[in-house]
Coordinates of C-alpha atoms in Angstrom, one line a residue:
M1 CA 94.8 116.5 93.4
M2 CA 93.5 113.4 94.9
R3 CA 95.9 110.5 94.7
I4 CA 94.5 107.2 93.4
G5 CA 96.1 103.9 94.5
Y6 CA 96.0 100.3 93.6
T7 CA 95.6 97.5 96.1
L8 CA 98.0 94.5 96.0
M9 CA 95.6 92.1 97.7
T10 CA 97.6 89.2 99.0
E11 CA 94.4 87.2 99.5
Q12 CA 93.7 86.9 95.8
A13 CA 97.1 86.5 94.1
G14 CA 100.4 84.7 94.6
P15 CA 103.7 86.3 95.2
K16 CA 105.0 86.4 91.6
D17 CA 101.7 87.7 90.3
L18 CA 101.7 90.4 93.0
V19 CA 105.1 91.7 91.9
R20 CA 103.9 91.7 88.3
H21 CA 100.7 93.5 89.2
A22 CA 102.7 96.1 91.1
V23 CA 104.8 96.9 88.0
R24 CA 101.7 97.1 85.8
A25 CA 100.0 99.4 88.3
E26 CA 103.0 101.7 88.2
Q27 CA 103.0 101.7 84.4
A28 CA 99.3 102.4 84.3
G29 CA 99.8 105.6 86.3
F30 CA 98.6 104.7 89.9
D31 CA 100.1 107.1 92.4
F32 CA 100.6 104.5 95.2
E33 CA 100.1 100.9 96.0
V34 CA 98.9 99.3 99.2
M35 CA 99.4 95.7 100.3
S36 CA 97.4 93.7 102.7
D37 CA 99.3 91.7 105.3
H38 CA 97.3 88.4 105.8
Y39 CA 98.0 84.9 107.0
S40 CA 94.7 83.7 105.5
P41 CA 92.3 84.7 102.8
W42 CA 88.9 86.0 103.9
L43 CA 87.2 83.2 101.9
T44 CA 88.7 80.0 100.4
E45 CA 87.5 81.2 97.0
Q46 CA 90.2 83.9 97.1
G47 CA 92.8 81.2 97.5
H48 CA 96.1 83.0 98.5
A49 CA 98.0 84.4 101.4
P50 CA 101.8 84.9 100.6
Y51 CA 104.1 86.6 103.1
A52 CA 103.6 90.3 102.4
W53 CA 107.0 91.5 103.5
S54 CA 109.0 89.2 101.2
V55 CA 106.8 90.4 98.3
L56 CA 107.2 94.1 99.3
G57 CA 111.0 93.7 99.1
A58 CA 110.7 92.3 95.6
I59 CA 108.2 95.1 94.6
A60 CA 110.5 97.8 96.0
H61 CA 113.2 96.6 93.5
A62 CA 110.8 96.0 90.6
T63 CA 109.2 99.5 90.8
G64 CA 110.9 102.8 90.6
S65 CA 108.5 105.7 91.6
V66 CA 105.2 104.5 92.9
D67 CA 104.7 104.8 96.7
L68 CA 104.2 101.6 98.7
M69 CA 102.4 100.9 101.9
T70 CA 101.1 98.1 104.1
Y71 CA 97.3 98.3 104.5
V72 CA 97.5 97.2 107.3
T73 CA 99.9 95.4 109.5
C74 CA 99.1 94.4 113.1
P75 CA 102.3 95.0 115.1
S76 CA 101.3 93.3 118.3
I77 CA 100.4 89.6 118.1
R78 CA 101.7 87.7 115.1
Y79 CA 104.6 90.1 114.9
H80 CA 106.6 91.7 117.8
P81 CA 107.0 95.5 117.3
V82 CA 110.8 95.2 117.2
V83 CA 110.5 92.9 114.2
I84 CA 108.1 95.3 112.5
A85 CA 110.4 98.2 113.1
Q86 CA 113.3 96.4 111.5
K87 CA 111.2 95.2 108.5
A88 CA 109.8 98.6 107.8
A89 CA 113.2 100.3 108.0
T90 CA 114.6 97.7 105.5
V91 CA 111.8 98.1 103.1
Q92 CA 112.1 101.9 103.2
I93 CA 115.8 101.5 102.2
L94 CA 114.9 99.2 99.4
A95 CA 112.2 101.5 98.2
D96 CA 114.4 104.6 98.4
G97 CA 112.0 106.4 100.7
R98 CA 108.7 105.4 99.0
F99 CA 107.3 103.2 101.9
T100 CA 104.7 104.0 104.6
L101 CA 104.0 101.6 107.4
G102 CA 100.2 101.2 107.8
L103 CA 99.2 99.8 111.2
G104 CA 96.0 98.6 112.9
T105 CA 94.7 96.5 115.7
G106 CA 94.4 93.4 113.5
E107 CA 91.9 90.7 112.8
C108 CA 91.5 87.4 114.5
L109 CA 91.7 85.7 111.1
N110 CA 95.4 86.5 110.9
E111 CA 96.6 86.8 114.5
H112 CA 95.1 83.8 116.2
V113 CA 97.4 81.5 114.3
V114 CA 100.3 81.9 116.8
G115 CA 98.2 80.5 119.6
D116 CA 98.2 83.5 121.9
G117 CA 94.5 84.0 121.9
W118 CA 92.5 87.0 120.7
P119 CA 92.4 89.9 123.1
S120 CA 89.4 92.3 123.5
I121 CA 89.4 95.5 121.4
D122 CA 90.4 97.6 124.4
A123 CA 93.5 95.4 125.0
R124 CA 94.3 95.4 121.3
M125 CA 94.2 99.2 121.3
D126 CA 96.5 99.3 124.3
M127 CA 98.9 96.9 122.5
L128 CA 98.9 99.0 119.4
E129 CA 99.7 102.2 121.3
E130 CA 102.6 100.5 123.0
A131 CA 103.8 99.0 119.8
V132 CA 103.8 102.4 118.0
A133 CA 105.9 103.9 120.8
I134 CA 108.4 101.1 120.5
I135 CA 108.6 101.4 116.7
R136 CA 109.1 105.2 117.0
A137 CA 111.8 104.7 119.5
L138 CA 113.7 102.1 117.4
H139 CA 113.4 104.3 114.2
S140 CA 115.2 107.0 116.1
G141 CA 118.4 104.8 115.9
D142 CA 118.7 104.7 119.7
L143 CA 119.4 101.6 121.7
V144 CA 116.1 100.7 123.2
T145 CA 115.2 98.7 126.3
W146 CA 111.5 98.6 127.2
K147 CA 109.5 97.0 129.9
G148 CA 105.8 97.5 129.1
E149 CA 102.5 96.0 129.9
Y150 CA 102.5 93.9 126.8
F151 CA 106.0 94.0 125.3
D152 CA 109.6 93.6 126.6
V153 CA 112.5 94.9 124.5
Q154 CA 116.1 94.1 125.5
S155 CA 118.9 96.2 124.1
A156 CA 117.5 96.5 120.6
R157 CA 118.7 98.8 117.8
I158 CA 118.0 99.1 114.1
W159 CA 121.4 99.1 112.5
D160 CA 120.2 99.9 108.9
L161 CA 118.1 103.0 109.1
P162 CA 116.8 104.7 106.0
E163 CA 117.7 108.3 105.3
I164 CA 114.0 109.1 104.9
P165 CA 112.1 108.1 108.1
V166 CA 109.3 105.6 107.7
P167 CA 105.9 107.4 108.1
L168 CA 103.3 105.6 110.2
A169 CA 99.7 105.5 109.1
I170 CA 97.2 104.2 111.6
A171 CA 93.7 102.8 111.0
M172 CA 91.1 104.7 112.9
S173 CA 87.3 104.4 112.9
G174 CA 85.7 106.5 115.6
D175 CA 86.1 109.1 118.2
K176 CA 87.9 106.8 120.7
S177 CA 90.5 105.6 118.2
V178 CA 91.1 109.0 116.7
E179 CA 91.7 110.6 120.1
R180 CA 94.1 107.8 121.0
F181 CA 96.0 107.3 117.8
G182 CA 95.7 110.6 115.9
P183 CA 98.4 112.1 118.1
M184 CA 100.7 109.2 117.2
A185 CA 100.1 109.0 113.4
D186 CA 101.6 110.7 110.4
D187 CA 98.6 109.5 108.3
L188 CA 95.0 108.4 108.8
I189 CA 93.6 105.2 107.4
G190 CA 89.8 105.2 107.2
V191 CA 87.4 102.6 105.9
E192 CA 84.4 104.9 105.5
P193 CA 84.0 108.3 103.8
D194 CA 83.4 110.0 107.2
S195 CA 84.2 113.7 107.1
R196 CA 83.9 114.0 110.9
L197 CA 86.7 111.4 111.2
V198 CA 89.0 113.4 109.0
H199 CA 88.2 116.7 110.7
Q200 CA 88.8 115.2 114.2
W201 CA 92.1 113.6 113.1
K202 CA 93.5 116.9 111.7
H203 CA 92.7 118.5 115.1
V204 CA 94.7 116.0 117.2
H205 CA 97.2 114.9 114.6
G206 CA 100.8 114.3 115.6
R207 CA 100.7 115.8 119.1
A208 CA 102.5 112.9 120.8
F209 CA 105.6 113.1 118.7
G210 CA 105.7 116.7 117.5
L211 CA 104.9 115.6 113.9
P212 CA 104.6 118.1 111.0
P213 CA 101.1 119.2 109.7
A214 CA 98.7 116.4 108.7
R215 CA 99.7 114.7 105.5
T216 CA 97.3 112.2 104.1
A217 CA 94.0 110.5 104.9
I218 CA 93.8 107.2 103.0
G219 CA 90.7 105.3 102.1
Q220 CA 90.0 102.2 100.2
I221 CA 87.1 100.9 98.1
P222 CA 86.5 97.5 96.4
I223 CA 85.4 97.5 92.7
S224 CA 84.5 94.6 90.4
W225 CA 85.2 95.9 86.9
D226 CA 84.1 93.7 84.0
D227 CA 82.5 94.4 80.7
D228 CA 79.7 92.0 81.8
R229 CA 77.9 93.4 84.9
D230 CA 76.4 90.0 85.8
V231 CA 79.8 88.4 85.8
A232 CA 81.2 91.3 87.9
I233 CA 78.4 90.9 90.4
A234 CA 78.8 87.1 90.6
R235 CA 82.6 87.5 91.2
A236 CA 82.1 90.1 93.8
H237 CA 79.6 88.0 95.6
Q238 CA 81.8 84.9 95.5
Q239 CA 84.9 86.6 96.8
F240 CA 83.9 89.7 98.6
R241 CA 80.5 89.0 100.2
W242 CA 82.2 89.2 103.6
F243 CA 82.9 92.9 103.1
G244 CA 79.4 93.9 104.2
L245 CA 79.6 92.1 107.5
G246 CA 81.2 95.2 109.1
W247 CA 84.3 95.7 111.1
P248 CA 83.0 94.4 114.5
V249 CA 82.3 91.0 112.8
N250 CA 85.3 90.9 110.4
S251 CA 87.8 91.5 113.2
E252 CA 86.5 88.6 115.3
L253 CA 86.0 85.6 113.0
P254 CA 89.0 83.2 113.1
T255 CA 88.8 81.2 109.8
P256 CA 87.7 81.4 106.2
A257 CA 85.1 78.9 107.1
G258 CA 83.7 81.3 109.7
F259 CA 83.5 84.0 107.1
A260 CA 81.7 81.7 104.7
A261 CA 79.1 80.8 107.3
A262 CA 78.6 84.4 108.4
S263 CA 78.1 85.6 104.9
Q264 CA 76.0 82.7 103.6
F265 CA 72.8 84.8 103.5
V266 CA 74.4 87.8 101.8
R267 CA 72.7 88.1 98.3
K268 CA 74.2 89.2 95.0
E269 CA 72.0 92.3 95.0
D270 CA 73.3 93.2 98.5
V271 CA 76.9 93.1 97.1
A272 CA 75.9 95.1 94.0
E273 CA 74.4 97.8 96.1
N274 CA 77.6 98.4 98.0
I275 CA 80.4 97.6 95.4
P276 CA 80.6 99.2 92.0
C277 CA 80.2 96.3 89.6
G278 CA 80.5 96.1 85.8
P279 CA 81.8 98.4 83.1
D280 CA 80.4 101.7 84.3
L281 CA 83.4 103.8 85.2
D282 CA 81.2 106.7 86.4
A283 CA 79.9 104.5 89.3
I284 CA 83.5 104.0 90.4
V285 CA 84.2 107.7 90.2
E286 CA 81.2 108.4 92.3
A287 CA 82.3 106.0 95.0
V288 CA 85.7 107.6 95.1
K289 CA 84.2 111.1 95.1
A290 CA 82.5 110.3 98.4
Y291 CA 85.9 110.0 100.0
K292 CA 87.1 113.3 98.5
D293 CA 84.0 115.1 99.7
A294 CA 84.8 113.7 103.2
G295 CA 88.3 115.2 103.1
F296 CA 90.3 112.2 102.2
T297 CA 93.4 112.8 100.0
D298 CA 94.1 109.3 98.9
V299 CA 91.9 106.3 97.8
A300 CA 93.2 102.8 96.9
L301 CA 91.1 100.7 94.6
V302 CA 90.7 96.9 95.0
Q303 CA 89.9 95.2 91.8
I304 CA 88.2 92.0 92.9
G305 CA 89.4 88.7 91.4
G306 CA 93.1 87.8 91.1
D307 CA 92.6 86.4 87.6
T308 CA 91.0 89.7 86.4
Q309 CA 94.0 92.0 87.0
D310 CA 95.5 91.8 83.6
R311 CA 92.2 92.6 81.8
F312 CA 91.7 95.4 84.3
F313 CA 95.1 96.9 83.4
D314 CA 94.6 96.2 79.6
E315 CA 91.1 97.7 79.3
A316 CA 90.1 99.8 82.3
A317 CA 92.9 101.2 84.4
K318 CA 94.0 104.1 82.2
P319 CA 90.5 105.3 81.2
L320 CA 89.4 105.0 84.8
L321 CA 92.4 107.0 86.0
E322 CA 91.7 109.7 83.4
A323 CA 88.0 109.8 84.5
L324 CA 89.0 110.1 88.1
H325 CA 91.5 112.9 87.5
V326 CA 89.0 114.8 85.4
E327 CA 86.2 114.6 87.9
L328 CA 88.3 114.8 91.1
G329 CA 91.2 117.0 90.1

């Protein structure tokens, strides 16, 4: 059975609302919840960016069974990997084994704020590889000293380790990243329903650390549910028009103002062609089905608009989940 997740989007809701949304998503029957880890929203219209890890701790206590995950954290610029290793271990204890650490190379939007510049994609991939090795070493419970190309670690140890180790999911998008990070990852994070990506990941999965057979491939799609399609399209255009710029652009722009400028010529009809908008649940099912057909096991939905979440839970979440389970098994 394909697992359906809910996205706790820190860019569009404050910390208390995110905790409340997490509880409601669990009650509605979502299988897992993913949380973005941002310092800034993509666009000022979204209006939020609380600290994800504080919110995750609260959510771990407020929920009881739903799986939790970062989607995704960059462990190399804004955070040192030793800090990520400690945070992830602590959240896993609070969540009683329900947490997965999702990792990626990051976006300039969130990482440039510490003033260390924005490296090339090749350097960021090098940094991620080194960070993953450090996190794995620390999660073993050993005392770790490391002198690497990008990171130094001096006599570090995680003193509170969870009984259930923290799985690592890594965002991958092409041959180069799969060959490099597939051997290091428990799970695959993908942003497109690409069957070749999933097949290649299963072929190289886990070799670097002797991991068990491939677990999950996790995708994500934005939706703009509303009983008025025009309202849904307008909201998606206002808050998510950056989505169509593509990863090479989205990873490089440093500010919400930059995203506003880059997306100023994106039309409402462009957004409506790429994001399911309105009351039609079948359109959402078809978008999710594309991921299942590509071999993904999990898909997280993003309901656009922080102030629409309650209506989404009240009116759409349960019938949508029922439709997804009927169609996708």
